[in-house]
Amino acid sequence: MERAPGPKPPDAGYPMLSEVYRLTERGMRLRDKGLDRLTDAPSLAIAGTEAYSPSSPWVLLEDGRLARL
């Protein structure tokens, strides 16, 4: 993801317009095709464990359950 200044400065009272974001080419590929390897994305702390961590390979399934690889 890339970030750039938005149309309004941060102190102008428009916090949602002070910065704009867009996906990078890599981000679009991940969004469209998913992960090739577990290390393609950062790990994510969830309920006392880490999802997508290579040292403890738990993943979040499409139905919302955590599963160990």
CSV table of N, CA, C and O in Angstrom, one decimal:
chain,number,residue,atom,x,y,z
A,1,MET,N,0.8,-1.2,0.0
A,1,MET,CA,0.0,0.0,0.0
A,1,MET,C,0.9,1.2,0.0
A,1,MET,O,1.9,1.3,0.6
A,2,GLU,N,0.5,2.2,-0.7
A,2,GLU,CA,1.2,3.5,-0.8
A,2,GLU,C,0.3,4.6,-0.2
A,2,GLU,O,-0.9,4.5,-0.3
A,3,ARG,N,1.0,5.6,0.4
A,3,ARG,CA,0.2,6.7,1.1
A,3,ARG,C,0.8,8.0,0.5
A,3,ARG,O,2.0,8.1,0.3
A,4,ALA,N,-0.1,8.9,0.2
A,4,ALA,CA,0.3,10.2,-0.3
A,4,ALA,C,-0.6,11.3,0.4
A,4,ALA,O,-1.6,11.0,0.9
A,5,PRO,N,-0.1,12.6,0.4
A,5,PRO,CA,-0.9,13.6,0.9
A,5,PRO,C,-2.3,13.7,0.2
A,5,PRO,O,-2.4,13.5,-1.0
A,6,GLY,N,-3.3,14.0,0.9
A,6,GLY,CA,-4.7,14.1,0.4
A,6,GLY,C,-5.0,15.5,0.0
A,6,GLY,O,-4.1,16.4,0.0
A,7,PRO,N,-6.2,15.8,-0.4
A,7,PRO,CA,-6.6,17.1,-0.9
A,7,PRO,C,-6.7,18.2,0.2
A,7,PRO,O,-6.6,19.4,0.0
A,8,LYS,N,-6.8,17.8,1.5
A,8,LYS,CA,-6.9,18.7,2.6
A,8,LYS,C,-5.8,18.4,3.6
A,8,LYS,O,-5.5,17.3,3.9
A,9,PRO,N,-5.2,19.5,4.2
A,9,PRO,CA,-4.1,19.2,5.2
A,9,PRO,C,-4.7,18.6,6.5
A,9,PRO,O,-5.9,18.8,6.7
A,10,PRO,N,-3.9,17.8,7.2
A,10,PRO,CA,-4.4,17.1,8.4
A,10,PRO,C,-5.1,18.0,9.4
A,10,PRO,O,-6.0,17.6,10.1
A,11,ASP,N,-4.7,19.3,9.6
A,11,ASP,CA,-5.3,20.2,10.6
A,11,ASP,C,-6.4,21.0,10.1
A,11,ASP,O,-6.9,21.9,10.7
A,12,ALA,N,-7.0,20.7,8.9
A,12,ALA,CA,-8.0,21.5,8.3
A,12,ALA,C,-9.4,21.0,8.7
A,12,ALA,O,-10.4,21.5,8.3
A,13,GLY,N,-9.5,19.9,9.6
A,13,GLY,CA,-10.8,19.4,10.0
A,13,GLY,C,-11.4,18.4,9.1
A,13,GLY,O,-12.5,18.1,9.2
A,14,TYR,N,-10.6,17.9,8.2
A,14,TYR,CA,-11.1,16.8,7.3
A,14,TYR,C,-10.1,15.6,7.4
A,14,TYR,O,-9.4,15.3,6.5
A,15,PRO,N,-10.2,14.9,8.5
A,15,PRO,CA,-9.2,13.8,8.7
A,15,PRO,C,-9.2,12.7,7.6
A,15,PRO,O,-8.2,12.2,7.2
A,16,MET,N,-10.4,12.4,7.0
A,16,MET,CA,-10.5,11.4,6.0
A,16,MET,C,-9.9,11.9,4.6
A,16,MET,O,-9.7,11.1,3.7
A,17,LEU,N,-9.7,13.2,4.5
A,17,LEU,CA,-9.2,13.7,3.2
A,17,LEU,C,-7.8,14.2,3.3
A,17,LEU,O,-7.2,14.8,2.4
A,18,SER,N,-7.1,14.0,4.5
A,18,SER,CA,-5.8,14.4,4.7
A,18,SER,C,-4.7,13.5,4.0
A,18,SER,O,-3.6,13.9,3.8
A,19,GLU,N,-5.1,12.3,3.8
A,19,GLU,CA,-4.2,11.3,3.1
A,19,GLU,C,-5.0,10.4,2.2
A,19,GLU,O,-6.2,10.2,2.4
A,20,VAL,N,-4.4,10.0,1.1
A,20,VAL,CA,-5.0,9.0,0.2
A,20,VAL,C,-4.1,7.8,0.2
A,20,VAL,O,-2.9,7.8,0.3
A,21,TYR,N,-4.7,6.6,-0.1
A,21,TYR,CA,-4.0,5.3,-0.1
A,21,TYR,C,-4.4,4.6,-1.4
A,21,TYR,O,-5.5,4.8,-1.9
A,22,ARG,N,-3.4,3.8,-1.9
A,22,ARG,CA,-3.7,2.9,-3.0
A,22,ARG,C,-2.8,1.7,-2.9
A,22,ARG,O,-1.8,1.7,-2.3
A,23,LEU,N,-3.4,0.6,-3.4
A,23,LEU,CA,-2.6,-0.6,-3.4
A,23,LEU,C,-1.5,-0.6,-4.4
A,23,LEU,O,-1.6,0.0,-5.5
A,24,THR,N,-0.4,-1.2,-4.0
A,24,THR,CA,0.8,-1.3,-4.9
A,24,THR,C,0.5,-2.5,-5.9
A,24,THR,O,-0.5,-3.2,-5.7
A,25,GLU,N,1.3,-2.7,-6.9
A,25,GLU,CA,1.2,-3.8,-7.8
A,25,GLU,C,1.2,-5.1,-7.0
A,25,GLU,O,0.4,-6.0,-7.2
A,26,ARG,N,2.1,-5.2,-6.0
A,26,ARG,CA,2.2,-6.4,-5.2
A,26,ARG,C,0.9,-6.6,-4.4
A,26,ARG,O,0.3,-7.7,-4.3
A,27,GLY,N,0.3,-5.5,-3.8
A,27,GLY,CA,-0.9,-5.6,-3.1
A,27,GLY,C,-2.1,-6.0,-3.9
A,27,GLY,O,-2.9,-6.8,-3.5
A,28,MET,N,-2.2,-5.6,-5.2
A,28,MET,CA,-3.2,-6.0,-6.1
A,28,MET,C,-3.1,-7.5,-6.4
A,28,MET,O,-4.1,-8.2,-6.5
A,29,ARG,N,-1.9,-7.9,-6.6
A,29,ARG,CA,-1.6,-9.3,-6.9
A,29,ARG,C,-2.1,-10.2,-5.7
A,29,ARG,O,-2.7,-11.2,-5.9
A,30,LEU,N,-1.7,-9.8,-4.5
A,30,LEU,CA,-2.1,-10.5,-3.3
A,30,LEU,C,-3.7,-10.5,-3.1
A,30,LEU,O,-4.3,-11.5,-2.8
A,31,ARG,N,-4.3,-9.4,-3.4
A,31,ARG,CA,-5.8,-9.3,-3.3
A,31,ARG,C,-6.4,-10.2,-4.3
A,31,ARG,O,-7.4,-10.9,-4.0
A,32,ASP,N,-5.9,-10.2,-5.5
A,32,ASP,CA,-6.5,-11.0,-6.6
A,32,ASP,C,-6.2,-12.5,-6.6
A,32,ASP,O,-7.1,-13.3,-7.0
A,33,LYS,N,-5.0,-12.8,-6.2
A,33,LYS,CA,-4.5,-14.2,-6.4
A,33,LYS,C,-4.2,-14.9,-5.0
A,33,LYS,O,-4.0,-16.1,-5.0
A,34,GLY,N,-4.2,-14.1,-3.9
A,34,GLY,CA,-3.9,-14.7,-2.6
A,34,GLY,C,-2.4,-14.9,-2.4
A,34,GLY,O,-1.6,-14.5,-3.2
A,35,LEU,N,-2.1,-15.6,-1.4
A,35,LEU,CA,-0.7,-15.8,-1.0
A,35,LEU,C,-0.1,-17.1,-1.7
A,35,LEU,O,-0.8,-18.1,-1.7
A,36,ASP,N,1.1,-17.0,-2.2
A,36,ASP,CA,1.8,-18.2,-2.7
A,36,ASP,C,2.5,-18.9,-1.5
A,36,ASP,O,2.5,-20.2,-1.5
A,37,ARG,N,3.0,-18.2,-0.6
A,37,ARG,CA,3.7,-18.7,0.6
A,37,ARG,C,3.2,-18.0,1.8
A,37,ARG,O,2.8,-16.8,1.8
A,38,LEU,N,3.3,-18.6,3.0
A,38,LEU,CA,2.9,-18.0,4.2
A,38,LEU,C,3.7,-16.7,4.5
A,38,LEU,O,3.1,-15.8,5.1
A,39,THR,N,4.9,-16.6,4.1
A,39,THR,CA,5.7,-15.5,4.4
A,39,THR,C,5.5,-14.3,3.5
A,39,THR,O,6.1,-13.3,3.6
A,40,ASP,N,4.5,-14.4,2.5
A,40,ASP,CA,4.2,-13.3,1.7
A,40,ASP,C,3.4,-12.2,2.4
A,40,ASP,O,3.3,-11.1,1.8
A,41,ALA,N,2.9,-12.5,3.6
A,41,ALA,CA,2.2,-11.4,4.3
A,41,ALA,C,2.7,-11.4,5.8
A,41,ALA,O,3.2,-12.4,6.2
A,42,PRO,N,2.5,-10.3,6.4
A,42,PRO,CA,3.0,-10.3,7.8
A,42,PRO,C,2.1,-11.1,8.7
A,42,PRO,O,0.9,-11.3,8.4
A,43,SER,N,2.6,-11.6,9.8
A,43,SER,CA,1.8,-12.3,10.8
A,43,SER,C,0.8,-11.4,11.5
A,43,SER,O,1.0,-10.2,11.5
A,44,LEU,N,-0.3,-11.9,12.0
A,44,LEU,CA,-1.3,-11.1,12.6
A,44,LEU,C,-1.7,-11.8,13.9
A,44,LEU,O,-2.1,-12.9,14.0
A,45,ALA,N,-1.6,-11.0,15.0
A,45,ALA,CA,-2.0,-11.5,16.3
A,45,ALA,C,-3.5,-11.6,16.4
A,45,ALA,O,-4.2,-10.6,16.2
A,46,ILE,N,-4.0,-12.8,16.8
A,46,ILE,CA,-5.4,-13.0,17.0
A,46,ILE,C,-5.6,-13.9,18.2
A,46,ILE,O,-5.1,-15.1,18.2
A,47,ALA,N,-6.3,-13.5,19.2
A,47,ALA,CA,-6.7,-14.3,20.3
A,47,ALA,C,-5.6,-15.1,20.9
A,47,ALA,O,-5.7,-16.3,21.1
A,48,GLY,N,-4.5,-14.5,21.1
A,48,GLY,CA,-3.3,-15.2,21.8
A,48,GLY,C,-2.5,-16.0,20.9
A,48,GLY,O,-1.6,-16.7,21.4
A,49,THR,N,-2.7,-16.0,19.6
A,49,THR,CA,-1.9,-16.8,18.7
A,49,THR,C,-1.6,-15.8,17.5
A,49,THR,O,-2.0,-14.7,17.4
A,50,GLU,N,-0.7,-16.3,16.6
A,50,GLU,CA,-0.4,-15.5,15.4
A,50,GLU,C,-0.9,-16.2,14.1
A,50,GLU,O,-0.5,-17.3,13.9
A,51,ALA,N,-1.8,-15.5,13.4
A,51,ALA,CA,-2.2,-16.1,12.1
A,51,ALA,C,-1.1,-15.7,11.1
A,51,ALA,O,-0.5,-14.7,11.2
A,52,TYR,N,-0.9,-16.6,10.1
A,52,TYR,CA,0.0,-16.4,9.0
A,52,TYR,C,1.5,-16.4,9.5
A,52,TYR,O,2.3,-15.8,8.8
A,53,SER,N,1.8,-16.9,10.6
A,53,SER,CA,3.2,-16.9,11.2
A,53,SER,C,3.9,-18.2,10.7
A,53,SER,O,3.4,-19.3,11.0
A,54,PRO,N,5.1,-18.1,10.1
A,54,PRO,CA,5.8,-19.3,9.7
A,54,PRO,C,6.2,-20.2,10.8
A,54,PRO,O,6.3,-21.4,10.7
A,55,SER,N,6.4,-19.6,12.0
A,55,SER,CA,6.9,-20.4,13.2
A,55,SER,C,5.7,-21.1,13.8
A,55,SER,O,5.8,-22.1,14.6
A,56,SER,N,4.5,-20.7,13.6
A,56,SER,CA,3.3,-21.2,14.2
A,56,SER,C,2.1,-21.1,13.1
A,56,SER,O,1.4,-20.2,13.2
A,57,PRO,N,2.1,-22.0,12.2
A,57,PRO,CA,1.3,-21.8,11.0
A,57,PRO,C,-0.2,-21.9,11.2
A,57,PRO,O,-0.8,-22.9,10.9
A,58,TRP,N,-0.9,-20.9,11.8
A,58,TRP,CA,-2.3,-20.9,11.9
A,58,TRP,C,-2.8,-20.0,10.8
A,58,TRP,O,-2.2,-18.9,10.5
A,59,VAL,N,-3.9,-20.3,10.1
A,59,VAL,CA,-4.5,-19.5,9.1
A,59,VAL,C,-6.0,-19.3,9.4
A,59,VAL,O,-6.6,-20.1,10.1
A,60,LEU,N,-6.5,-18.2,8.8
A,60,LEU,CA,-7.9,-17.9,9.0
A,60,LEU,C,-8.6,-18.4,7.8
A,60,LEU,O,-8.3,-18.0,6.6
A,61,LEU,N,-9.6,-19.3,8.0
A,61,LEU,CA,-10.4,-19.9,6.9
A,61,LEU,C,-11.5,-18.9,6.4
A,61,LEU,O,-11.8,-18.0,7.1
A,62,GLU,N,-12.0,-19.2,5.2
A,62,GLU,CA,-13.0,-18.3,4.7
A,62,GLU,C,-14.3,-18.3,5.5
A,62,GLU,O,-15.0,-17.3,5.6
A,63,ASP,N,-14.5,-19.3,6.3
A,63,ASP,CA,-15.7,-19.3,7.2
A,63,ASP,C,-15.5,-18.7,8.5
A,63,ASP,O,-16.3,-18.7,9.4
A,64,GLY,N,-14.3,-18.1,8.7
A,64,GLY,CA,-14.0,-17.4,10.0
A,64,GLY,C,-13.3,-18.3,11.0
A,64,GLY,O,-12.9,-17.7,12.1
A,65,ARG,N,-13.1,-19.6,10.8
A,65,ARG,CA,-12.4,-20.4,11.8
A,65,ARG,C,-10.9,-20.3,11.6
A,65,ARG,O,-10.4,-20.1,10.5
A,66,LEU,N,-10.2,-20.5,12.7
A,66,LEU,CA,-8.7,-20.6,12.7
A,66,LEU,C,-8.4,-22.1,12.5
A,66,LEU,O,-9.0,-22.9,13.1
A,67,ALA,N,-7.4,-22.4,11.7
A,67,ALA,CA,-6.9,-23.8,11.4
A,67,ALA,C,-5.4,-23.8,11.4
A,67,ALA,O,-4.8,-22.8,10.9
A,68,ARG,N,-4.8,-24.9,11.9
A,68,ARG,CA,-3.4,-25.0,11.9
A,68,ARG,C,-3.0,-25.8,10.6
A,68,ARG,O,-3.6,-26.7,10.2
A,69,LEU,N,-2.0,-25.3,9.9
A,69,LEU,CA,-1.5,-26.0,8.7
A,69,LEU,C,-0.8,-27.2,9.0
A,69,LEU,O,-0.1,-27.3,10.0
